[in-house]
Amino acid sequence: MWKFTTSKNLNPDSDEMILDTENIPKHIAIIMDGNGRWAKSRKLPRSMGHKAGVEVINKIVKASSDIGVKYLTLYAFSTENWQRPKDEVSALMRLLVEYMRKELNNLNKNNVKIQTIGDISKFPQICIDVLEDSKLKTKDNTGLVLNLALNYGGRAEILGAFKNIFNDYENGRLTKEYIANLTEENFNKYTYTAGIPDPDIIIRPSGEQRLSNFLLWQCAYSEFWYSDILWPDFTVDHLYKAIFDYQKRDRRFGKVK
Ligand code: FPP
């Protein structure tokens, strides 16, 4: 149903479902929301919703990689998610370990590089081990970067950057002048996403229209795309539709065209 073409063959006024292969977002970030409601509507435990949510990930990774997305950031566990019932937190940790163990070879074969943002040191050792192993094994891959946001919070990230800048000053690695003249570019080097371009588009399914502490520093000029679909029902079609809508947006970055 979807067609792909280059900019010069595209009619901007047409509503045909055609994606411009020269305007694919470099960085897509997704808030994988709605697992709980998906499970509830089926009278299943919330953990089953998360399990169904994990099953969507591979399809989205593959489709993103196929159309040339460079970075895919998935919000998998926020700094606030610790406040969920203990068994739900444990289920999420278990699903993460299972996913990495099951899919690592496949991801590696497909040239996917695994990275994380957030403070994973607070995770159970088994999660840390499996994540570090996945990062190590895929570190030289040059394809899609699958960036998992784990124990991630935008405010914590900004505070952490600030504290690290202060530490570097205390240890003599930064001068007072450097801090007095701190630029956005230099501050960026202290964030989890140092070296990664800001997300072009943030996708949030499930009907909620908020950021929930996701990529607060990085989203300054991101396009937002919302949908009522619950994450376990999210398909490649929805991804393409989000990109299709994104390609129709006029990104001015505060300037005039
Ligand atoms: C939000 O839905 C979802 C989460 C807090 C967790 C998302 C995590 C996964 C899909 C699994 C992570 C694992 C890997 C392999 C990255 P919700 O529970 O808030 O849904 P609700 O709003 O309907 O209750």
PDB file of C-alpha atoms and ligand atoms in Angstrom:
ATOM      1  CA  MET A   1       0.000   0.000   0.000  1.00  0.00           C
ATOM      2  CA  TRP A   2       2.865   2.396   0.766  1.00  0.00           C
ATOM      3  CA  LYS A   3       5.099   3.582  -2.045  1.00  0.00           C
ATOM      4  CA  PHE A   4       8.503   5.157  -1.798  1.00  0.00           C
ATOM      5  CA  THR A   5      10.009   7.754  -4.079  1.00  0.00           C
ATOM      6  CA  THR A   6      12.600  10.534  -4.175  1.00  0.00           C
ATOM      7  CA  SER A   7      11.773  14.216  -3.537  1.00  0.00           C
ATOM      8  CA  LYS A   8      11.882  15.218  -7.168  1.00  0.00           C
ATOM      9  CA  ASN A   9       9.204  12.701  -8.133  1.00  0.00           C
ATOM     10  CA  LEU A  10       6.904  13.689  -5.298  1.00  0.00           C
ATOM     11  CA  ASN A  11       3.816  15.858  -5.696  1.00  0.00           C
ATOM     12  CA  PRO A  12       3.540  17.748  -2.369  1.00  0.00           C
ATOM     13  CA  ASP A  13      -0.217  18.267  -2.824  1.00  0.00           C
ATOM     14  CA  SER A  14      -0.976  14.626  -3.398  1.00  0.00           C
ATOM     15  CA  ASP A  15      -2.484  12.599  -0.553  1.00  0.00           C
ATOM     16  CA  GLU A  16      -1.251   9.354  -2.048  1.00  0.00           C
ATOM     17  CA  MET A  17       0.537   7.238   0.516  1.00  0.00           C
ATOM     18  CA  ILE A  18       4.032   7.861  -0.751  1.00  0.00           C
ATOM     19  CA  LEU A  19       7.080   8.381   1.443  1.00  0.00           C
ATOM     20  CA  ASP A  20       9.915  10.618   0.340  1.00  0.00           C
ATOM     21  CA  THR A  21      13.069   8.543   0.730  1.00  0.00           C
ATOM     22  CA  GLU A  22      15.142  11.729   0.905  1.00  0.00           C
ATOM     23  CA  ASN A  23      13.259  13.100   3.913  1.00  0.00           C
ATOM     24  CA  ILE A  24      13.286  10.164   6.288  1.00  0.00           C
ATOM     25  CA  PRO A  25      13.724  11.345   9.896  1.00  0.00           C
ATOM     26  CA  LYS A  26      17.245  10.623  11.100  1.00  0.00           C
ATOM     27  CA  HIS A  27      16.117  10.106  14.667  1.00  0.00           C
ATOM     28  CA  ILE A  28      12.725   8.718  15.714  1.00  0.00           C
ATOM     29  CA  ALA A  29      11.856   8.520  19.407  1.00  0.00           C
ATOM     30  CA  ILE A  30       8.877   6.532  20.659  1.00  0.00           C
ATOM     31  CA  ILE A  31       7.002   6.504  23.969  1.00  0.00           C
ATOM     32  CA  MET A  32       5.713   2.927  23.959  1.00  0.00           C
ATOM     33  CA  ASP A  33       2.498   3.704  25.840  1.00  0.00           C
ATOM     34  CA  GLY A  34      -0.735   1.820  26.323  1.00  0.00           C
ATOM     35  CA  ASN A  35       0.451  -1.660  27.293  1.00  0.00           C
ATOM     36  CA  GLY A  36      -1.501  -1.600  30.551  1.00  0.00           C
ATOM     37  CA  ARG A  37      -4.777  -0.576  28.909  1.00  0.00           C
ATOM     38  CA  TRP A  38      -4.271  -3.151  26.149  1.00  0.00           C
ATOM     39  CA  ALA A  39      -3.968  -5.859  28.818  1.00  0.00           C
ATOM     40  CA  LYS A  40      -6.860  -4.521  30.906  1.00  0.00           C
ATOM     41  CA  SER A  41      -9.217  -4.556  27.942  1.00  0.00           C
ATOM     42  CA  ARG A  42      -8.432  -8.263  27.569  1.00  0.00           C
ATOM     43  CA  LYS A  43      -8.702  -8.956  31.312  1.00  0.00           C
ATOM     44  CA  LEU A  44      -5.017  -9.865  31.355  1.00  0.00           C
ATOM     45  CA  PRO A  45      -2.349  -8.833  33.887  1.00  0.00           C
ATOM     46  CA  ARG A  46      -0.456  -5.653  32.950  1.00  0.00           C
ATOM     47  CA  SER A  47       2.714  -7.680  32.414  1.00  0.00           C
ATOM     48  CA  MET A  48       1.001  -9.382  29.459  1.00  0.00           C
ATOM     49  CA  GLY A  49       0.507  -5.957  27.913  1.00  0.00           C
ATOM     50  CA  HIS A  50       4.227  -5.274  28.251  1.00  0.00           C
ATOM     51  CA  LYS A  51       4.974  -8.685  26.732  1.00  0.00           C
ATOM     52  CA  ALA A  52       2.750  -7.840  23.763  1.00  0.00           C
ATOM     53  CA  GLY A  53       4.500  -4.458  23.590  1.00  0.00           C
ATOM     54  CA  VAL A  54       7.909  -6.089  23.318  1.00  0.00           C
ATOM     55  CA  GLU A  55       6.671  -8.121  20.363  1.00  0.00           C
ATOM     56  CA  VAL A  56       6.103  -4.921  18.393  1.00  0.00           C
ATOM     57  CA  ILE A  57       9.703  -3.747  18.807  1.00  0.00           C
ATOM     58  CA  ASN A  58      11.370  -5.951  16.178  1.00  0.00           C
ATOM     59  CA  LYS A  59       8.952  -4.963  13.440  1.00  0.00           C
ATOM     60  CA  ILE A  60       9.529  -1.291  14.143  1.00  0.00           C
ATOM     61  CA  VAL A  61      13.311  -1.747  14.347  1.00  0.00           C
ATOM     62  CA  LYS A  62      13.368  -3.569  11.016  1.00  0.00           C
ATOM     63  CA  ALA A  63      11.053  -1.131   9.221  1.00  0.00           C
ATOM     64  CA  SER A  64      13.009   1.858  10.560  1.00  0.00           C
ATOM     65  CA  SER A  65      16.291   0.325   9.531  1.00  0.00           C
ATOM     66  CA  ASP A  66      14.958  -0.591   6.069  1.00  0.00           C
ATOM     67  CA  ILE A  67      13.904   2.966   5.248  1.00  0.00           C
ATOM     68  CA  GLY A  68      17.151   4.481   6.502  1.00  0.00           C
ATOM     69  CA  VAL A  69      16.329   5.814   9.972  1.00  0.00           C
ATOM     70  CA  LYS A  70      19.644   6.159  11.766  1.00  0.00           C
ATOM     71  CA  TYR A  71      18.547   6.383  15.434  1.00  0.00           C
ATOM     72  CA  LEU A  72      15.518   4.809  17.083  1.00  0.00           C
ATOM     73  CA  THR A  73      15.055   5.716  20.736  1.00  0.00           C
ATOM     74  CA  LEU A  74      12.510   3.712  22.706  1.00  0.00           C
ATOM     75  CA  TYR A  75      11.263   4.857  26.119  1.00  0.00           C
ATOM     76  CA  ALA A  76      11.210   1.542  27.944  1.00  0.00           C
ATOM     77  CA  PHE A  77      11.523   2.492  31.635  1.00  0.00           C
ATOM     78  CA  SER A  78      11.352   5.948  33.176  1.00  0.00           C
ATOM     79  CA  THR A  79      12.798   7.209  36.453  1.00  0.00           C
ATOM     80  CA  GLU A  80       9.172   7.322  37.667  1.00  0.00           C
ATOM     81  CA  ASN A  81       8.356   3.737  36.684  1.00  0.00           C
ATOM     82  CA  TRP A  82      10.013   2.448  39.888  1.00  0.00           C
ATOM     83  CA  GLN A  83       6.815   3.573  41.622  1.00  0.00           C
ATOM     84  CA  ARG A  84       4.781   0.871  39.869  1.00  0.00           C
ATOM     85  CA  PRO A  85       3.878  -2.338  41.738  1.00  0.00           C
ATOM     86  CA  LYS A  86       6.951  -4.495  42.436  1.00  0.00           C
ATOM     87  CA  ASP A  87       5.757  -7.391  40.291  1.00  0.00           C
ATOM     88  CA  GLU A  88       5.254  -5.101  37.293  1.00  0.00           C
ATOM     89  CA  VAL A  89       8.756  -3.655  37.673  1.00  0.00           C
ATOM     90  CA  SER A  90      10.194  -7.182  37.909  1.00  0.00           C
ATOM     91  CA  ALA A  91       8.214  -8.261  34.839  1.00  0.00           C
ATOM     92  CA  LEU A  92       9.648  -5.337  32.861  1.00  0.00           C
ATOM     93  CA  MET A  93      13.198  -6.242  33.933  1.00  0.00           C
ATOM     94  CA  ARG A  94      12.588  -9.869  32.989  1.00  0.00           C
ATOM     95  CA  LEU A  95      11.180  -8.908  29.590  1.00  0.00           C
ATOM     96  CA  LEU A  96      14.219  -6.745  28.910  1.00  0.00           C
ATOM     97  CA  VAL A  97      16.610  -9.611  29.670  1.00  0.00           C
ATOM     98  CA  GLU A  98      14.529 -12.071  27.616  1.00  0.00           C
ATOM     99  CA  TYR A  99      14.348  -9.683  24.671  1.00  0.00           C
ATOM    100  CA  MET A 100      18.082  -9.025  24.592  1.00  0.00           C
ATOM    101  CA  ARG A 101      18.943 -12.726  24.973  1.00  0.00           C
ATOM    102  CA  LYS A 102      16.504 -13.761  22.269  1.00  0.00           C
ATOM    103  CA  GLU A 103      17.129 -10.995  19.754  1.00  0.00           C
ATOM    104  CA  LEU A 104      20.783 -10.038  20.136  1.00  0.00           C
ATOM    105  CA  ASN A 105      22.075 -12.322  17.369  1.00  0.00           C
ATOM    106  CA  ASN A 106      19.409 -11.182  15.005  1.00  0.00           C
ATOM    107  CA  LEU A 107      19.964  -7.504  15.778  1.00  0.00           C
ATOM    108  CA  ASN A 108      23.697  -8.011  15.364  1.00  0.00           C
ATOM    109  CA  LYS A 109      23.198  -9.756  12.013  1.00  0.00           C
ATOM    110  CA  ASN A 110      21.126  -6.789  10.887  1.00  0.00           C
ATOM    111  CA  ASN A 111      23.964  -4.398  11.758  1.00  0.00           C
ATOM    112  CA  VAL A 112      21.959  -2.802  14.619  1.00  0.00           C
ATOM    113  CA  LYS A 113      23.972  -1.085  17.331  1.00  0.00           C
ATOM    114  CA  ILE A 114      22.521  -1.197  20.855  1.00  0.00           C
ATOM    115  CA  GLN A 115      22.912   1.796  23.113  1.00  0.00           C
ATOM    116  CA  THR A 116      21.169   2.939  26.272  1.00  0.00           C
ATOM    117  CA  ILE A 117      20.355   6.271  27.837  1.00  0.00           C
ATOM    118  CA  GLY A 118      19.509   6.563  31.530  1.00  0.00           C
ATOM    119  CA  ASP A 119      21.078   5.262  34.706  1.00  0.00           C
ATOM    120  CA  ILE A 120      21.116   1.491  34.284  1.00  0.00           C
ATOM    121  CA  SER A 121      23.386   1.087  37.336  1.00  0.00           C
ATOM    122  CA  LYS A 122      20.201   0.950  39.445  1.00  0.00           C
ATOM    123  CA  PHE A 123      18.951  -2.109  37.496  1.00  0.00           C
ATOM    124  CA  PRO A 124      19.412  -5.702  38.705  1.00  0.00           C
ATOM    125  CA  GLN A 125      22.891  -7.043  37.869  1.00  0.00           C
ATOM    126  CA  ILE A 126      21.509  -9.504  35.320  1.00  0.00           C
ATOM    127  CA  CYS A 127      20.005  -6.619  33.306  1.00  0.00           C
ATOM    128  CA  ILE A 128      23.247  -4.646  33.499  1.00  0.00           C
ATOM    129  CA  ASP A 129      25.241  -7.673  32.319  1.00  0.00           C
ATOM    130  CA  VAL A 130      22.977  -8.450  29.404  1.00  0.00           C
ATOM    131  CA  LEU A 131      22.865  -4.798  28.328  1.00  0.00           C
ATOM    132  CA  GLU A 132      26.633  -4.320  28.587  1.00  0.00           C
ATOM    133  CA  ASP A 133      27.178  -7.528  26.636  1.00  0.00           C
ATOM    134  CA  SER A 134      24.714  -6.383  23.931  1.00  0.00           C
ATOM    135  CA  LYS A 135      26.400  -2.988  23.655  1.00  0.00           C
ATOM    136  CA  LEU A 136      29.833  -4.561  23.444  1.00  0.00           C
ATOM    137  CA  LYS A 137      28.859  -7.123  20.814  1.00  0.00           C
ATOM    138  CA  THR A 138      27.179  -4.531  18.589  1.00  0.00           C
ATOM    139  CA  LYS A 139      29.518  -1.593  19.178  1.00  0.00           C
ATOM    140  CA  ASP A 140      31.083  -1.696  15.713  1.00  0.00           C
ATOM    141  CA  ASN A 141      27.796  -2.049  13.845  1.00  0.00           C
ATOM    142  CA  THR A 142      27.115   0.776  11.438  1.00  0.00           C
ATOM    143  CA  GLY A 143      23.372   0.394  10.833  1.00  0.00           C
ATOM    144  CA  LEU A 144      20.450   1.583  12.936  1.00  0.00           C
ATOM    145  CA  VAL A 145      21.268   2.633  16.498  1.00  0.00           C
ATOM    146  CA  LEU A 146      18.643   1.146  18.804  1.00  0.00           C
ATOM    147  CA  ASN A 147      18.776   3.455  21.772  1.00  0.00           C
ATOM    148  CA  LEU A 148      16.909   2.112  24.799  1.00  0.00           C
ATOM    149  CA  ALA A 149      15.853   4.680  27.394  1.00  0.00           C
ATOM    150  CA  LEU A 150      16.122   2.789  30.675  1.00  0.00           C
ATOM    151  CA  ASN A 151      15.724   4.385  34.089  1.00  0.00           C
ATOM    152  CA  TYR A 152      15.661   7.523  32.011  1.00  0.00           C
ATOM    153  CA  GLY A 153      14.229  10.889  33.008  1.00  0.00           C
ATOM    154  CA  GLY A 154      14.764  14.167  31.203  1.00  0.00           C
ATOM    155  CA  ARG A 155      15.038  16.184  34.409  1.00  0.00           C
ATOM    156  CA  ALA A 156      17.475  13.687  35.944  1.00  0.00           C
ATOM    157  CA  GLU A 157      19.538  13.889  32.763  1.00  0.00           C
ATOM    158  CA  ILE A 158      19.737  17.701  32.867  1.00  0.00           C
ATOM    159  CA  LEU A 159      20.598  17.665  36.588  1.00  0.00           C
ATOM    160  CA  GLY A 160      23.187  14.934  35.990  1.00  0.00           C
ATOM    161  CA  ALA A 161      24.799  16.956  33.218  1.00  0.00           C
ATOM    162  CA  PHE A 162      24.948  19.965  35.494  1.00  0.00           C
ATOM    163  CA  LYS A 163      26.543  17.922  38.308  1.00  0.00           C
ATOM    164  CA  ASN A 164      29.111  16.391  35.949  1.00  0.00           C
ATOM    165  CA  ILE A 165      30.053  19.828  34.660  1.00  0.00           C
ATOM    166  CA  PHE A 166      30.536  20.940  38.265  1.00  0.00           C
ATOM    167  CA  ASN A 167      32.650  17.825  39.036  1.00  0.00           C
ATOM    168  CA  ASP A 168      34.808  18.448  35.982  1.00  0.00           C
ATOM    169  CA  TYR A 169      35.337  21.993  37.185  1.00  0.00           C
ATOM    170  CA  GLU A 170      36.227  20.800  40.713  1.00  0.00           C
ATOM    171  CA  ASN A 171      38.704  18.287  39.270  1.00  0.00           C
ATOM    172  CA  GLY A 172      40.333  20.904  37.092  1.00  0.00           C
ATOM    173  CA  ARG A 173      39.110  19.413  33.822  1.00  0.00           C
ATOM    174  CA  LEU A 174      37.049  22.534  33.054  1.00  0.00           C
ATOM    175  CA  THR A 175      37.874  26.181  33.646  1.00  0.00           C
ATOM    176  CA  LYS A 176      35.611  28.874  35.066  1.00  0.00           C
ATOM    177  CA  GLU A 177      35.719  30.591  31.673  1.00  0.00           C
ATOM    178  CA  TYR A 178      34.484  27.441  29.944  1.00  0.00           C
ATOM    179  CA  ILE A 179      31.495  27.306  32.297  1.00  0.00           C
ATOM    180  CA  ALA A 180      30.800  31.040  32.096  1.00  0.00           C
ATOM    181  CA  ASN A 181      30.711  30.713  28.310  1.00  0.00           C
ATOM    182  CA  LEU A 182      28.982  27.343  28.237  1.00  0.00           C
ATOM    183  CA  THR A 183      27.229  26.807  24.924  1.00  0.00           C
ATOM    184  CA  GLU A 184      24.288  24.540  24.146  1.00  0.00           C
ATOM    185  CA  GLU A 185      26.681  22.443  22.076  1.00  0.00           C
ATOM    186  CA  ASN A 186      29.057  21.981  25.000  1.00  0.00           C
ATOM    187  CA  PHE A 187      26.228  21.278  27.449  1.00  0.00           C
ATOM    188  CA  ASN A 188      25.003  18.657  25.019  1.00  0.00           C
ATOM    189  CA  LYS A 189      28.255  16.737  25.488  1.00  0.00           C
ATOM    190  CA  TYR A 190      27.195  16.083  29.098  1.00  0.00           C
ATOM    191  CA  THR A 191      23.814  14.587  28.194  1.00  0.00           C
ATOM    192  CA  TYR A 192      23.137  10.900  27.601  1.00  0.00           C
ATOM    193  CA  THR A 193      22.569  11.657  23.921  1.00  0.00           C
ATOM    194  CA  ALA A 194      25.969  13.259  23.300  1.00  0.00           C
ATOM    195  CA  GLY A 195      26.837  12.590  19.666  1.00  0.00           C
ATOM    196  CA  ILE A 196      23.251  11.714  18.718  1.00  0.00           C
ATOM    197  CA  PRO A 197      21.180  14.256  16.773  1.00  0.00           C
ATOM    198  CA  ASP A 198      18.004  15.529  18.446  1.00  0.00           C
ATOM    199  CA  PRO A 199      14.888  13.501  17.634  1.00  0.00           C
ATOM    200  CA  ASP A 200      13.177  14.719  14.485  1.00  0.00           C
ATOM    201  CA  ILE A 201       9.908  13.185  15.582  1.00  0.00           C
ATOM    202  CA  ILE A 202       8.536  11.884  18.878  1.00  0.00           C
ATOM    203  CA  ILE A 203       5.763   9.340  18.513  1.00  0.00           C
ATOM    204  CA  ARG A 204       3.343   8.662  21.351  1.00  0.00           C
ATOM    205  CA  PRO A 205       0.552   6.164  20.842  1.00  0.00           C
ATOM    206  CA  SER A 206      -2.263   5.404  23.327  1.00  0.00           C
ATOM    207  CA  GLY A 207      -4.091   8.728  23.220  1.00  0.00           C
ATOM    208  CA  GLU A 208      -1.970  10.539  25.799  1.00  0.00           C
ATOM    209  CA  GLN A 209      -0.495  13.813  24.623  1.00  0.00           C
ATOM    210  CA  ARG A 210       2.385  14.563  26.954  1.00  0.00           C
ATOM    211  CA  LEU A 211       6.131  14.088  27.097  1.00  0.00           C
ATOM    212  CA  SER A 212       6.327  12.312  30.463  1.00  0.00           C
ATOM    213  CA  ASN A 213       9.872  13.483  31.179  1.00  0.00           C
ATOM    214  CA  PHE A 214      11.197  12.136  27.863  1.00  0.00           C
ATOM    215  CA  LEU A 215      14.096  13.879  26.099  1.00  0.00           C
ATOM    216  CA  LEU A 216      13.250  17.298  27.565  1.00  0.00           C
ATOM    217  CA  TRP A 217      16.531  18.888  26.485  1.00  0.00           C
ATOM    218  CA  GLN A 218      16.552  17.238  23.074  1.00  0.00           C
ATOM    219  CA  CYS A 219      12.947  17.849  21.971  1.00  0.00           C
ATOM    220  CA  ALA A 220      13.261  21.626  21.473  1.00  0.00           C
ATOM    221  CA  TYR A 221      12.393  21.331  17.779  1.00  0.00           C
ATOM    222  CA  SER A 222      11.057  17.796  17.526  1.00  0.00           C
ATOM    223  CA  GLU A 223       7.793  17.198  15.724  1.00  0.00           C
ATOM    224  CA  PHE A 224       5.171  15.383  17.811  1.00  0.00           C
ATOM    225  CA  TRP A 225       2.897  12.660  16.505  1.00  0.00           C
ATOM    226  CA  TYR A 226       0.094  11.226  18.590  1.00  0.00           C
ATOM    227  CA  SER A 227      -2.335   8.407  17.947  1.00  0.00           C
ATOM    228  CA  ASP A 228      -5.047   6.609  19.918  1.00  0.00           C
ATOM    229  CA  ILE A 229      -3.622   3.233  18.988  1.00  0.00           C
ATOM    230  CA  LEU A 230      -2.217   1.303  21.969  1.00  0.00           C
ATOM    231  CA  TRP A 231       1.451   0.320  21.667  1.00  0.00           C
ATOM    232  CA  PRO A 232       0.834  -3.464  21.385  1.00  0.00           C
ATOM    233  CA  ASP A 233      -1.408  -2.693  18.365  1.00  0.00           C
ATOM    234  CA  PHE A 234       1.141  -0.354  16.771  1.00  0.00           C
ATOM    235  CA  THR A 235       2.205  -1.555  13.330  1.00  0.00           C
ATOM    236  CA  VAL A 236       4.664  -0.612  10.590  1.00  0.00           C
ATOM    237  CA  ASP A 237       1.711   1.103   8.915  1.00  0.00           C
ATOM    238  CA  HIS A 238       1.395   3.480  11.874  1.00  0.00           C
ATOM    239  CA  LEU A 239       5.123   4.155  11.708  1.00  0.00           C
ATOM    240  CA  TYR A 240       4.868   4.997   8.015  1.00  0.00           C
ATOM    241  CA  LYS A 241       1.834   7.196   8.659  1.00  0.00           C
ATOM    242  CA  ALA A 242       3.782   9.095  11.329  1.00  0.00           C
ATOM    243  CA  ILE A 243       6.646   9.606   8.875  1.00  0.00           C
ATOM    244  CA  PHE A 244       4.183  10.573   6.126  1.00  0.00           C
ATOM    245  CA  ASP A 245       2.656  13.258   8.387  1.00  0.00           C
ATOM    246  CA  TYR A 246       6.131  14.358   9.477  1.00  0.00           C
ATOM    247  CA  GLN A 247       7.110  14.889   5.854  1.00  0.00           C
ATOM    248  CA  LYS A 248       4.172  17.267   5.431  1.00  0.00           C
ATOM    249  CA  ARG A 249       5.235  19.434   8.389  1.00  0.00           C
ATOM    250  CA  ASP A 250       6.978  22.732   7.792  1.00  0.00           C
ATOM    251  CA  ARG A 251       9.992  22.693  10.115  1.00  0.00           C
ATOM    252  CA  ARG A 252      11.178  26.266  10.545  1.00  0.00           C
ATOM    253  CA  PHE A 253      13.281  25.951  13.705  1.00  0.00           C
ATOM    254  CA  GLY A 254      12.075  29.384  14.801  1.00  0.00           C
ATOM    255  CA  LYS A 255      13.140  31.016  11.555  1.00  0.00           C
ATOM    256  CA  VAL A 256      11.121  32.359   8.637  1.00  0.00           C
ATOM    257  CA  LYS A 257      11.273  30.592   5.310  1.00  0.00           C
TER     258      LYS A 257
HETATM  259  C1  FPP B   1       3.870   2.268  29.067  1.00  0.00           C
HETATM  260  O1  FPP B   1       2.627   1.606  29.059  1.00  0.00           O
HETATM  261  C2  FPP B   1       4.929   1.318  28.901  1.00  0.00           C
HETATM  262  C3  FPP B   1       5.953   1.144  29.771  1.00  0.00           C
HETATM  263  C4  FPP B   1       6.077   1.929  31.010  1.00  0.00           C
HETATM  264  C5  FPP B   1       6.976   0.146  29.526  1.00  0.00           C
HETATM  265  C6  FPP B   1       7.319  -0.084  28.099  1.00  0.00           C
HETATM  266  C7  FPP B   1       8.197  -1.246  28.071  1.00  0.00           C
HETATM  267  C8  FPP B   1       8.164  -2.242  27.171  1.00  0.00           C
HETATM  268  C9  FPP B   1       7.278  -2.289  25.997  1.00  0.00           C
HETATM  269  C10 FPP B   1       9.083  -3.373  27.369  1.00  0.00           C
HETATM  270  C11 FPP B   1      10.508  -2.957  27.506  1.00  0.00           C
HETATM  271  C12 FPP B   1      11.378  -3.960  27.049  1.00  0.00           C
HETATM  272  C13 FPP B   1      12.328  -3.824  26.102  1.00  0.00           C
HETATM  273  C14 FPP B   1      12.835  -5.036  25.504  1.00  0.00           C
HETATM  274  C15 FPP B   1      12.888  -2.533  25.645  1.00  0.00           C
HETATM  275  P1  FPP B   1       1.734   1.661  30.367  1.00  0.00           P
HETATM  276  O2  FPP B   1       2.056   0.488  31.196  1.00  0.00           O
HETATM  277  O3  FPP B   1       1.921   2.970  31.060  1.00  0.00           O
HETATM  278  O4  FPP B   1       0.311   1.559  29.742  1.00  0.00           O
HETATM  279  P2  FPP B   1      -1.020   2.217  30.313  1.00  0.00           P
HETATM  280  O5  FPP B   1      -0.814   3.710  30.242  1.00  0.00           O
HETATM  281  O6  FPP B   1      -2.050   1.726  29.368  1.00  0.00           O
HETATM  282  O7  FPP B   1      -1.204   1.728  31.713  1.00  0.00           O
END
